[in-house]
Amino acid sequence: MTHASERSLTTYLTGFVLAVILTAIPFALVWGELLTGPAVYIVIAVAAVLQVLVHLVFFLHLDLKHTPGENLFFLGFAAVLIFIMVGGSLWIMMDLHHRMM
């Protein structure tokens, strides 16, 4: 094994372990009913955001020093689109819930 392939293997294994941990934490909290109410939603949201960052850094190898500016621009654009879609969906669902009650 060369040093570059060994480094990428350790990078992938580190990312995999972090992704499994960030998946197991919310699963265990919900399954074991350790948290209730809004706290469990906050933990799930934080774990989801951290997992997205783990995937971007360890699997897609995106960083602020070596990644071209165009890639970061398109990543930011995709994040804005996802924010608009999720925010709009939540807005519509809350409005429908308010109108139905």
Coordinates of N, CA and C in Angstrom, one line a residue:
M1 N 0.8 -1.2 0.0 CA 0.0 0.0 0.0 C 0.9 1.2 0.0
T2 N 0.5 2.2 -0.8 CA 1.2 3.4 -0.8 C 0.7 4.3 0.3
H3 N 1.5 5.4 0.6 CA 1.1 6.3 1.6 C -0.2 7.0 1.3
A4 N -0.4 7.4 0.0 CA -1.7 8.1 -0.4 C -2.9 7.2 -0.2
S5 N -2.8 5.9 -0.6 CA -3.9 5.0 -0.5 C -4.2 4.6 1.0
E6 N -3.1 4.6 1.8 CA -3.3 4.3 3.2 C -4.0 5.5 3.9
R7 N -3.6 6.7 3.5 CA -4.2 7.9 4.0 C -5.7 8.0 3.6
S8 N -6.0 7.6 2.4 CA -7.4 7.7 2.0 C -8.2 6.6 2.7
L9 N -7.6 5.4 2.9 CA -8.3 4.4 3.6 C -8.6 4.8 5.0
T10 N -7.6 5.4 5.7 CA -7.9 5.9 7.1 C -8.9 7.0 7.1
T11 N -8.8 7.8 6.1 CA -9.8 8.9 6.0 C -11.2 8.4 5.8
Y12 N -11.4 7.4 4.9 CA -12.7 6.8 4.7 C -13.2 6.0 6.0
L13 N -12.3 5.3 6.6 CA -12.7 4.6 7.9 C -13.0 5.6 9.0
T14 N -12.3 6.7 9.1 CA -12.6 7.7 10.1 C -14.0 8.3 9.8
G15 N -14.3 8.6 8.6 CA -15.6 9.1 8.2 C -16.7 8.1 8.4
F16 N -16.4 6.8 8.1 CA -17.4 5.8 8.3 C -17.8 5.7 9.8
V17 N -16.7 5.7 10.7 CA -17.0 5.5 12.1 C -17.8 6.7 12.6
L18 N -17.4 7.9 12.2 CA -18.1 9.1 12.6 C -19.6 9.1 12.1
A19 N -19.8 8.6 10.9 CA -21.1 8.6 10.4 C -22.0 7.6 11.1
V20 N -21.4 6.4 11.5 CA -22.1 5.4 12.3 C -22.5 6.0 13.7
I21 N -21.5 6.6 14.3 CA -21.8 7.2 15.6 C -22.9 8.3 15.5
L22 N -22.8 9.1 14.5 CA -23.8 10.2 14.4 C -25.2 9.7 14.0
T23 N -25.2 8.4 13.5 CA -26.5 7.8 13.2 C -27.0 7.1 14.5
A24 N -26.1 6.5 15.2 CA -26.5 5.7 16.4 C -27.0 6.6 17.5
I25 N -26.5 7.8 17.7 CA -26.9 8.6 18.8 C -28.3 9.0 18.7
P26 N -28.8 9.6 17.6 CA -30.3 9.9 17.6 C -31.2 8.6 17.7
F27 N -30.7 7.5 17.0 CA -31.5 6.3 17.0 C -31.6 5.8 18.5
A28 N -30.5 5.8 19.2 CA -30.6 5.3 20.6 C -31.4 6.2 21.5
L29 N -31.3 7.6 21.3 CA -32.2 8.5 22.1 C -33.6 8.3 21.8
V30 N -34.0 8.0 20.6 CA -35.4 7.8 20.3 C -35.9 6.4 20.7
W31 N -35.1 5.4 20.4 CA -35.5 4.1 20.8 C -35.5 3.8 22.3
G32 N -34.6 4.4 23.0 CA -34.6 4.2 24.4 C -35.4 5.3 25.2
E33 N -36.1 6.2 24.4 CA -36.9 7.2 25.0 C -36.1 8.0 26.1
L34 N -34.9 8.3 25.8 CA -34.0 9.0 26.8 C -34.4 10.5 26.8
L35 N -34.8 11.1 25.6 CA -35.2 12.5 25.6 C -36.6 12.5 25.0
T36 N -37.4 13.5 25.4 CA -38.7 13.7 24.9 C -38.9 15.2 24.5
G37 N -39.9 15.4 23.8 CA -40.2 16.8 23.4 C -39.3 17.4 22.4
P38 N -39.1 18.7 22.5 CA -38.3 19.4 21.5 C -36.8 19.0 21.5
A39 N -36.4 18.6 22.7 CA -34.9 18.3 22.8 C -34.5 17.2 21.9
V40 N -35.3 16.2 21.7 CA -35.0 15.1 20.8 C -34.9 15.6 19.3
Y41 N -35.7 16.5 19.0 CA -35.7 17.1 17.6 C -34.4 17.9 17.4
I42 N -34.0 18.6 18.4 CA -32.8 19.4 18.3 C -31.6 18.5 18.2
V43 N -31.5 17.4 19.0 CA -30.4 16.5 18.9 C -30.4 15.8 17.5
I44 N -31.5 15.4 17.0 CA -31.5 14.8 15.6 C -31.1 15.8 14.6
A45 N -31.5 17.1 14.7 CA -31.1 18.1 13.7 C -29.6 18.4 13.8
V46 N -29.1 18.5 15.0 CA -27.6 18.7 15.1 C -26.8 17.5 14.6
A47 N -27.3 16.3 14.9 CA -26.6 15.1 14.4 C -26.6 15.1 12.9
A48 N -27.8 15.5 12.3 CA -27.9 15.5 10.8 C -27.0 16.5 10.2
V49 N -26.9 17.7 10.7 CA -26.0 18.7 10.2 C -24.5 18.2 10.3
L50 N -24.2 17.7 11.5 CA -22.8 17.2 11.6 C -22.5 16.0 10.7
Q51 N -23.5 15.2 10.4 CA -23.2 14.1 9.5 C -23.1 14.6 8.1
V52 N -23.8 15.6 7.7 CA -23.6 16.2 6.4 C -22.1 16.7 6.3
L53 N -21.7 17.4 7.3 CA -20.3 17.9 7.3 C -19.3 16.8 7.3
V54 N -19.5 15.7 8.0 CA -18.6 14.6 8.0 C -18.5 14.0 6.5
H55 N -19.7 13.9 5.9 CA -19.7 13.3 4.5 C -18.9 14.3 3.6
L56 N -19.1 15.6 3.7 CA -18.5 16.5 2.8 C -16.9 16.5 3.0
V57 N -16.5 16.4 4.3 CA -15.1 16.4 4.5 C -14.4 15.1 4.3
F58 N -14.9 14.0 4.8 CA -14.2 12.7 4.7 C -14.5 11.9 3.5
F59 N -15.6 12.1 2.8 CA -15.9 11.3 1.6 C -15.8 12.1 0.4
L60 N -16.2 13.4 0.4 CA -16.1 14.2 -0.8 C -14.8 15.0 -0.8
H61 N -14.1 15.0 0.3 CA -12.8 15.7 0.4 C -12.9 17.2 0.1
L62 N -13.9 17.8 0.6 CA -14.1 19.2 0.5 C -13.5 20.0 1.7
D63 N -12.6 20.9 1.4 CA -12.1 21.8 2.5 C -12.0 23.2 1.9
L64 N -11.8 24.1 2.8 CA -11.7 25.5 2.3 C -10.4 25.9 1.7
K65 N -9.4 25.1 1.9 CA -8.0 25.5 1.4 C -7.8 24.9 0.0
H66 N -8.1 23.7 -0.3 CA -7.8 23.0 -1.5 C -8.9 22.9 -2.5
T67 N -10.1 23.2 -2.1 CA -11.3 23.1 -3.0 C -11.4 24.3 -3.9
P68 N -11.6 24.2 -5.2 CA -11.8 25.3 -6.0 C -13.0 26.1 -5.6
G69 N -13.0 27.4 -5.9 CA -14.1 28.3 -5.5 C -15.4 28.0 -6.2
E70 N -15.3 27.5 -7.4 CA -16.6 27.1 -8.1 C -17.3 26.0 -7.4
N71 N -16.6 25.0 -6.9 CA -17.2 23.9 -6.2 C -17.9 24.4 -4.9
L72 N -17.2 25.3 -4.2 CA -17.8 25.9 -3.0 C -19.0 26.7 -3.3
F73 N -19.0 27.5 -4.4 CA -20.1 28.3 -4.9 C -21.3 27.4 -5.1
F74 N -21.1 26.3 -5.9 CA -22.2 25.4 -6.2 C -22.7 24.7 -5.0
L75 N -21.8 24.4 -4.1 CA -22.3 23.7 -2.8 C -23.1 24.7 -2.0
G76 N -22.7 25.9 -1.9 CA -23.5 26.9 -1.3 C -24.9 27.1 -1.9
F77 N -24.9 27.1 -3.3 CA -26.1 27.3 -4.0 C -27.1 26.1 -3.7
A78 N -26.5 24.9 -3.7 CA -27.3 23.7 -3.4 C -27.9 23.8 -2.0
A79 N -27.1 24.3 -1.0 CA -27.5 24.4 0.4 C -28.7 25.4 0.5
V80 N -28.6 26.5 -0.3 CA -29.7 27.5 -0.3 C -31.0 26.9 -0.9
L81 N -30.8 26.2 -2.0 CA -32.0 25.5 -2.5 C -32.6 24.5 -1.6
I82 N -31.8 23.7 -0.9 CA -32.4 22.8 0.1 C -33.0 23.5 1.2
F83 N -32.4 24.6 1.7 CA -33.0 25.4 2.7 C -34.4 25.9 2.3
I84 N -34.5 26.4 1.1 CA -35.8 26.9 0.6 C -36.8 25.8 0.5
M85 N -36.4 24.7 0.0 CA -37.4 23.6 -0.2 C -37.8 23.1 1.2
V86 N -36.9 22.8 2.1 CA -37.3 22.3 3.4 C -38.1 23.4 4.2
G87 N -37.6 24.6 4.1 CA -38.4 25.7 4.8 C -39.8 25.9 4.2
G88 N -39.9 25.9 2.9 CA -41.2 26.1 2.3 C -42.1 24.9 2.6
S89 N -41.6 23.7 2.6 CA -42.4 22.5 3.0 C -42.9 22.6 4.4
L90 N -42.0 23.0 5.3 CA -42.5 23.2 6.7 C -43.5 24.3 6.8
W91 N -43.3 25.4 6.1 CA -44.2 26.5 6.2 C -45.6 26.0 5.7
I92 N -45.6 25.3 4.6 CA -46.9 24.8 4.0 C -47.6 23.9 5.0
M93 N -46.8 22.9 5.6 CA -47.4 22.0 6.5 C -47.9 22.7 7.8
M94 N -47.2 23.7 8.3 CA -47.7 24.4 9.5 C -49.0 25.2 9.1
D95 N -49.0 25.8 8.0 CA -50.2 26.5 7.6 C -51.4 25.6 7.4
L96 N -51.2 24.4 6.8 CA -52.3 23.5 6.6 C -52.7 23.0 8.0
H97 N -51.8 22.7 8.9 CA -52.2 22.3 10.2 C -53.0 23.3 11.0
H98 N -52.6 24.6 10.8 CA -53.3 25.7 11.4 C -54.7 25.8 10.9
R99 N -54.8 25.6 9.6 CA -56.2 25.8 8.9 C -57.1 24.6 9.2
M100 N -56.5 23.4 9.5 CA -57.3 22.2 9.7 C -57.8 22.2 11.2
M101 N -57.1 22.8 12.1 CA -57.5 22.7 13.5 C -58.5 23.7 13.8

